CSV table of C-alpha atoms and ligand atoms in Angstrom, one decimal:
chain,number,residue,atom,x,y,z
A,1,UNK,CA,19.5,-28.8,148.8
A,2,UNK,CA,20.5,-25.3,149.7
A,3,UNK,CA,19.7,-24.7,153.4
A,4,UNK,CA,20.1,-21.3,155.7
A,5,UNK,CA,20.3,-21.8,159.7
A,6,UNK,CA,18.9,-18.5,161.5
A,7,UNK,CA,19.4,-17.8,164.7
A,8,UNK,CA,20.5,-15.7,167.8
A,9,UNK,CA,23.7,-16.0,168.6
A,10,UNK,CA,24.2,-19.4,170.6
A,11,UNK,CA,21.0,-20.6,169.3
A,12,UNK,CA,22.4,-23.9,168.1
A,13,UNK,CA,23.0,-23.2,164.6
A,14,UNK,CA,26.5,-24.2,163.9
A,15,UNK,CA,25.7,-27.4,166.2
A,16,UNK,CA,22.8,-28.6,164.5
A,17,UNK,CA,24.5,-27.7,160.6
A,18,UNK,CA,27.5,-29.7,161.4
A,19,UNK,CA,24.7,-32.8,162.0
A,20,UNK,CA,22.8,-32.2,159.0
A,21,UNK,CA,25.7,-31.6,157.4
A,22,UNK,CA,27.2,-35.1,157.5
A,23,UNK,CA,23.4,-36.4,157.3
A,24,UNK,CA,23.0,-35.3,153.7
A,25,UNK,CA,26.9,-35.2,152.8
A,26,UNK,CA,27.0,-31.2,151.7
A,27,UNK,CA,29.3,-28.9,152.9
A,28,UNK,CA,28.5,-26.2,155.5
A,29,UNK,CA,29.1,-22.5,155.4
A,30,UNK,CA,29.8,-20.7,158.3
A,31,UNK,CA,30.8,-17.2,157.9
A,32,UNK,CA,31.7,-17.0,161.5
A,33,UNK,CA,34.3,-19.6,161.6
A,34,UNK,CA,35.9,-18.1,158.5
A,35,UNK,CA,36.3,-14.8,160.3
A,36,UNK,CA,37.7,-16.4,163.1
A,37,UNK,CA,40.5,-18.3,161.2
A,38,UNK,CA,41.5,-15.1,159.2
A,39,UNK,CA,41.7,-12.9,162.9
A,40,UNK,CA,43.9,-15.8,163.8
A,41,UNK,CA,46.0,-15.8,160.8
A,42,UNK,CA,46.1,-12.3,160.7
A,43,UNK,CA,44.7,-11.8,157.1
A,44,UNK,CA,44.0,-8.1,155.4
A,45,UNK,CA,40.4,-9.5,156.0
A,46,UNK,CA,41.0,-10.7,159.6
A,47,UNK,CA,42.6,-7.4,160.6
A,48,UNK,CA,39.5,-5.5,158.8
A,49,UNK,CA,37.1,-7.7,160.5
A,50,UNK,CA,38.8,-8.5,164.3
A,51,UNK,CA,37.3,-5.0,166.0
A,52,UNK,CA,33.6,-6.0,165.2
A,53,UNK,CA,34.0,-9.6,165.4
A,54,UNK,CA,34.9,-9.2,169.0
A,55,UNK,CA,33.2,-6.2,170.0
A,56,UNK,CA,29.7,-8.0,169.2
A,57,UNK,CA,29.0,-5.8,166.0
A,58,UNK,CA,28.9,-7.5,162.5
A,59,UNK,CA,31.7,-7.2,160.1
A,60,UNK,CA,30.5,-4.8,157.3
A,61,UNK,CA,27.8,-6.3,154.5
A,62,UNK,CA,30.9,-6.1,151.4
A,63,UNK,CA,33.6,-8.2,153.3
A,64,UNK,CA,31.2,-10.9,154.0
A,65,UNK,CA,29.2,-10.5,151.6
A,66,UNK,CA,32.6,-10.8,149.7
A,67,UNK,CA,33.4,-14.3,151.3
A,68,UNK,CA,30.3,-16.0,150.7
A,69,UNK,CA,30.7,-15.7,147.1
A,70,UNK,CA,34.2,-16.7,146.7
A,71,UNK,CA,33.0,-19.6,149.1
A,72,UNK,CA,30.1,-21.0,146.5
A,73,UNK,CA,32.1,-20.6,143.6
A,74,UNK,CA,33.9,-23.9,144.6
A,75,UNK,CA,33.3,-26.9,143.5
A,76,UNK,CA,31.3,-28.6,146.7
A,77,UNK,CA,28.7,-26.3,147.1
A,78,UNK,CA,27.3,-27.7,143.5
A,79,UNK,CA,25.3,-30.4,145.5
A,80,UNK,CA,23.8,-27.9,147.8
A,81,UNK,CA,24.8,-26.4,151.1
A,82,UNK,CA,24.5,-25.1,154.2
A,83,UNK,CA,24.8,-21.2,155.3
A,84,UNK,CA,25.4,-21.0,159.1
A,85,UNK,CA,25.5,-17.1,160.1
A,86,UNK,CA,25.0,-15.9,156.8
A,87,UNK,CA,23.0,-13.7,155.5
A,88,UNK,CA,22.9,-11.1,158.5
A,89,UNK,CA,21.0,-7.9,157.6
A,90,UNK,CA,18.1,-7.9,154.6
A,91,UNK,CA,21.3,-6.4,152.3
A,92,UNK,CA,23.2,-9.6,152.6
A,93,UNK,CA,19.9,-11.6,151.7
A,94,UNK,CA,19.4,-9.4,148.9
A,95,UNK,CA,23.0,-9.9,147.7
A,96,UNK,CA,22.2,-13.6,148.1
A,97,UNK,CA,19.4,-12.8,145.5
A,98,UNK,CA,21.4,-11.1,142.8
A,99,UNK,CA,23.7,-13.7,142.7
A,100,UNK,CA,21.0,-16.0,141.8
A,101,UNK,CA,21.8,-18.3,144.0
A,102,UNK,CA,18.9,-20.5,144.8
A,103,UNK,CA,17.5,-21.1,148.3
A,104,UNK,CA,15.2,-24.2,149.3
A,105,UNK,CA,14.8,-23.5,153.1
A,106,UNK,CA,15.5,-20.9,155.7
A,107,UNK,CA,15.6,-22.5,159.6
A,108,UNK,CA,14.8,-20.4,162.4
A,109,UNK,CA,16.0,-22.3,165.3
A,110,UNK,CA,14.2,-20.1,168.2
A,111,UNK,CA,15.6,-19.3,171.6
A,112,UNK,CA,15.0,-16.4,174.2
A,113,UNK,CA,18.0,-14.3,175.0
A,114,UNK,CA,17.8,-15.6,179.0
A,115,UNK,CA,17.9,-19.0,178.1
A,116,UNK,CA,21.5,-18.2,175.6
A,117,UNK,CA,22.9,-16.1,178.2
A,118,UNK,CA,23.1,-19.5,180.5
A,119,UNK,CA,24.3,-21.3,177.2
A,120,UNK,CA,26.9,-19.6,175.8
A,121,UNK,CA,29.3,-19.8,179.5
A,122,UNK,CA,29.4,-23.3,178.7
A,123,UNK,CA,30.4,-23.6,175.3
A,124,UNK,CA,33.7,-25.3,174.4
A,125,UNK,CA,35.0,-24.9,170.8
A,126,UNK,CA,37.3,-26.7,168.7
A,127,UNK,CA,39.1,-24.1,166.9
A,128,UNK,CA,40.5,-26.0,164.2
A,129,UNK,CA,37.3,-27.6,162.6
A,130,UNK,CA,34.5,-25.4,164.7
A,131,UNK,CA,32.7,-27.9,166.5
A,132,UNK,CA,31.0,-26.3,169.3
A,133,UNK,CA,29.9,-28.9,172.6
A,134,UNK,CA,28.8,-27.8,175.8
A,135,UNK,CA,30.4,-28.7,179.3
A,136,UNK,CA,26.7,-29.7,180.7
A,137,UNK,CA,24.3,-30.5,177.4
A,138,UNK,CA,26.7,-31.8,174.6
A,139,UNK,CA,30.2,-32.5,175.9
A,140,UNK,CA,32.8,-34.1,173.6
A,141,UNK,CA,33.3,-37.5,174.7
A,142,UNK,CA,36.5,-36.7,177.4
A,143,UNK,CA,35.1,-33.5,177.9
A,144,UNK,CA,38.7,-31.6,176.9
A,145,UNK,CA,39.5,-32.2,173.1
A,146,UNK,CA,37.3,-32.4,170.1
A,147,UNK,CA,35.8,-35.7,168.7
A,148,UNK,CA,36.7,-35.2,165.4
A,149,UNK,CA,40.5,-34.1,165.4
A,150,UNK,CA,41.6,-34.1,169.1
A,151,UNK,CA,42.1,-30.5,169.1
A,152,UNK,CA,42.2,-29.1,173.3
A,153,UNK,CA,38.7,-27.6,173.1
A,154,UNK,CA,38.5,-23.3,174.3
A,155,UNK,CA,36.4,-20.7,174.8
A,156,UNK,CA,35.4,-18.2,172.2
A,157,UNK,CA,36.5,-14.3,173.0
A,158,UNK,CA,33.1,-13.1,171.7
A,159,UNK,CA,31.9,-15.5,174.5
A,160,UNK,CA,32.7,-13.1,177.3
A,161,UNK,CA,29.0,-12.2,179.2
A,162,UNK,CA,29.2,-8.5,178.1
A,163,UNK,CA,29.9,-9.7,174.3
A,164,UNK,CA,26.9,-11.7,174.1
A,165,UNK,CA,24.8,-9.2,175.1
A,166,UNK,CA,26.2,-6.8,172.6
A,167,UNK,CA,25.5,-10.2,169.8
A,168,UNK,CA,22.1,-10.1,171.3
A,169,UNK,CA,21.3,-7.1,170.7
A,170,UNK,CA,22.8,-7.0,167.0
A,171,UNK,CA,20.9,-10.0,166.2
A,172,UNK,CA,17.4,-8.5,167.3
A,173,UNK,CA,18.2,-5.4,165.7
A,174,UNK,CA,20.0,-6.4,161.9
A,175,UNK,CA,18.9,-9.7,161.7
A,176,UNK,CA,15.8,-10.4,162.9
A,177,UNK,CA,14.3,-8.6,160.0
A,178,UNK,CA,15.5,-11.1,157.4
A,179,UNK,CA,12.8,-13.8,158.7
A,180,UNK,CA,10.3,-11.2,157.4
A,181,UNK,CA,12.1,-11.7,154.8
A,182,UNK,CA,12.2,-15.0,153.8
A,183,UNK,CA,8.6,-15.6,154.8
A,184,UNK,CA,7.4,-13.7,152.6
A,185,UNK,CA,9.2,-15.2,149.9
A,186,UNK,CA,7.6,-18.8,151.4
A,187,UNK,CA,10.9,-20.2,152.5
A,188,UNK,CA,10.9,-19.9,156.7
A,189,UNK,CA,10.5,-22.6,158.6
A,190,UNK,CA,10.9,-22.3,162.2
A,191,UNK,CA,12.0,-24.8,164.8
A,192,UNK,CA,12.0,-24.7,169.1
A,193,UNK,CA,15.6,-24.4,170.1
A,194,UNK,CA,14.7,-25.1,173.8
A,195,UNK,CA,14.8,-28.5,173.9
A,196,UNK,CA,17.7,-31.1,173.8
A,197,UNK,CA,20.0,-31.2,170.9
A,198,UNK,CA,18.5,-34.6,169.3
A,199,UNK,CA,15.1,-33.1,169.7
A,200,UNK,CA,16.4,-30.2,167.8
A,201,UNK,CA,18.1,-32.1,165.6
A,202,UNK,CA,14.6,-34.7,164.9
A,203,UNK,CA,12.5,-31.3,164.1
A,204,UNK,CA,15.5,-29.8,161.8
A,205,UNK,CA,15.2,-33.2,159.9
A,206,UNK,CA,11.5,-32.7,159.7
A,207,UNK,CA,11.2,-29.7,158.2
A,208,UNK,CA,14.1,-31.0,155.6
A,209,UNK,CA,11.5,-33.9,154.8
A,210,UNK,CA,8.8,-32.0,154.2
A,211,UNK,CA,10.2,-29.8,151.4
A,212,UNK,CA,11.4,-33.0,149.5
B,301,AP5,P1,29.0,-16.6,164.4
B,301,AP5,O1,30.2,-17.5,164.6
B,301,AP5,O2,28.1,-16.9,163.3
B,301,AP5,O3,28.3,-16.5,165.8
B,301,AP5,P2,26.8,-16.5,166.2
B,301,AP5,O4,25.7,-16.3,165.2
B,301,AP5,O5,26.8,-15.4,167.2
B,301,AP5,O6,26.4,-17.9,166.5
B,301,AP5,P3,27.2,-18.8,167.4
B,301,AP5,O7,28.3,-19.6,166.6
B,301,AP5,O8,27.7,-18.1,168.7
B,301,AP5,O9,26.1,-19.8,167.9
B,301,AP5,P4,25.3,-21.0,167.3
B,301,AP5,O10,23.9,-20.6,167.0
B,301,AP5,O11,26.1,-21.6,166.1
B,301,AP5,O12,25.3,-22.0,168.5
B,301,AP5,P5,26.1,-23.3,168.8
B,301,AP5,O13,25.6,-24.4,168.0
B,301,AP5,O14,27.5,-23.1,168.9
B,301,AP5,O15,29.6,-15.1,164.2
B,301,AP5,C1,30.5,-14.6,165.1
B,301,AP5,C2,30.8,-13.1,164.7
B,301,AP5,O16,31.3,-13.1,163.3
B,301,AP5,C3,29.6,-12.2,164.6
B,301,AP5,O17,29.3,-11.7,165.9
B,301,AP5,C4,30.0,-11.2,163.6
B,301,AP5,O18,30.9,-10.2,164.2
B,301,AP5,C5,30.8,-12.0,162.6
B,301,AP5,N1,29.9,-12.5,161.5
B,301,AP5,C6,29.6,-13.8,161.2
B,301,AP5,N2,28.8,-13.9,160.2
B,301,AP5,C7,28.6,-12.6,159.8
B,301,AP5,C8,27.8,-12.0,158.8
B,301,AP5,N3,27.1,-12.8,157.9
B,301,AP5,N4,27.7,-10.7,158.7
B,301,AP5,C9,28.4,-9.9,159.5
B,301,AP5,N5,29.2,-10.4,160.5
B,301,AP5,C10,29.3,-11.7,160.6
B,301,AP5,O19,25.5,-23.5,170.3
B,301,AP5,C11,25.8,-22.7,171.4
B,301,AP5,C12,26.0,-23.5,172.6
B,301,AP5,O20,24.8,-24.2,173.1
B,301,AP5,C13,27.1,-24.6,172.4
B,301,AP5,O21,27.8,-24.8,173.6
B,301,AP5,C14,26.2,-25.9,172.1
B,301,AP5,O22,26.8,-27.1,172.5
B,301,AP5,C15,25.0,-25.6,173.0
B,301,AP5,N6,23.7,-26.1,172.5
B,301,AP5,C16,23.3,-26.1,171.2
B,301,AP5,N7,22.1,-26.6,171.1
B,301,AP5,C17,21.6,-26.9,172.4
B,301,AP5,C18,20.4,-27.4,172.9
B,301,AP5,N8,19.4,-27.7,172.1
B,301,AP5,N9,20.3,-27.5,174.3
B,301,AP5,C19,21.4,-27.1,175.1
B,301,AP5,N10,22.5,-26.6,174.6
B,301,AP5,C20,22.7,-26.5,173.3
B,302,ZN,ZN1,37.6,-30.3,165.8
């Protein structure tokens, strides 16, 4: 199955595509943690992409556009996958098109911008395999590394109050549009993001269900 997670920034994508993720064994996309490793590596795509990336703006449609099909060209993504962050703007979902690569299910996980702006202060990511907790609603079990590889959990740059609301505003501006989109094309499916993270996650699985 070939899944896309939508959402504002700190809506709970990446957190609810790392569960469904290990639920049905497929690999998961996210075209924001490949940015970050590349800044941090210093790649020729890092160093293109660092200015937006932390400004708040996207990184232009033909790098990432550029990544994502490098990405499912390899050999995991032939049992599905999912895309968390990607596409962006209606260009990237019309890239996503031409390639011909099939989608089964576009997730809208929904949550107003004054509810993230609480969220995102207490987000704690592991920056070597992206899990993202929360100090108050889904801590790590000592609160100070990551579950899965003990890295010391930190905060994201682009987590910075004024960043998000730059994000915010990019998401209702580019991205937004792409649910328009994809429910036209019969594929959009959208879920409350308001409520706990296993309540989330029960709805997320739901939708999956109902497609099989
Ligand atoms: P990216 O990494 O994709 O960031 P984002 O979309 O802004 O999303 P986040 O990762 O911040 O949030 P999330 O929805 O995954 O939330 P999370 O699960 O962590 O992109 C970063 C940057 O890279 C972009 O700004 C752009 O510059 C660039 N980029 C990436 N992709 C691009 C593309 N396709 N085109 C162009 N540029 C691109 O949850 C947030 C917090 O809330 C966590 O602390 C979590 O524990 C907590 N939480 C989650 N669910 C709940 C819940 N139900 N209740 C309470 N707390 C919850
Ligand atoms: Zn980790």
């Amino acid at each position: 199955m070939n899944i896309i997670f939508l959402g504002a920034p700190g809506a709970g994508k990446g957190t609810q595509a790392e569960k469904v993720s290990a639920h049905c064994g497929i690999p998961t996309i996210s075209t924001g943690a490949i940015i970050r490793t590349a800044i941090k590596t210093g790649t020729p795509m890092g160093l293109a992409a660092k200015a937006y990336a932390e400004s708040g703006a996207l990184v232009p449609d033909e790098i990432v556009i550029g990544i994502i099909k490098e990405r499912l060209a390899e050999d995991d993504c032939k049992k599905g996958f999912i895309l968390d962050g990607f596409p962006r703007t209606v260009v990237q979902a019309e890239a996503l098109d031409r390639m011909g690569v099939r989608i089964d299910l576009v997730i809208s996980i929904e949550v107003r911008d004054e509810v993230i702006v609480d969220r995102m202060s207490g987000r704690r990511c592991c920056e070597k395999c992206g899990a993202s907790y929360h100090v108050k609603f889904n801590p790590s079990k000592d609160g100070v590394t990551c579950d899965k590889d003990g890295t010391v959990l930190s905060l994201r740059k682009d987590d910075k109050p004024e960043v998000v609301k730059e994000r915010l505003e990019t998401y209702h501006k580019q991205t937004e549009p792409i649910k328009a989109y994809y429910e036209a094309a019969g594929k959009l499916q959208t879920v409350d993001g308001e409520v706990s993270v296993d309540d989330v996650t029960a709805a997320v699985y739901s939708v999956i269900d109902g497609i099989h």
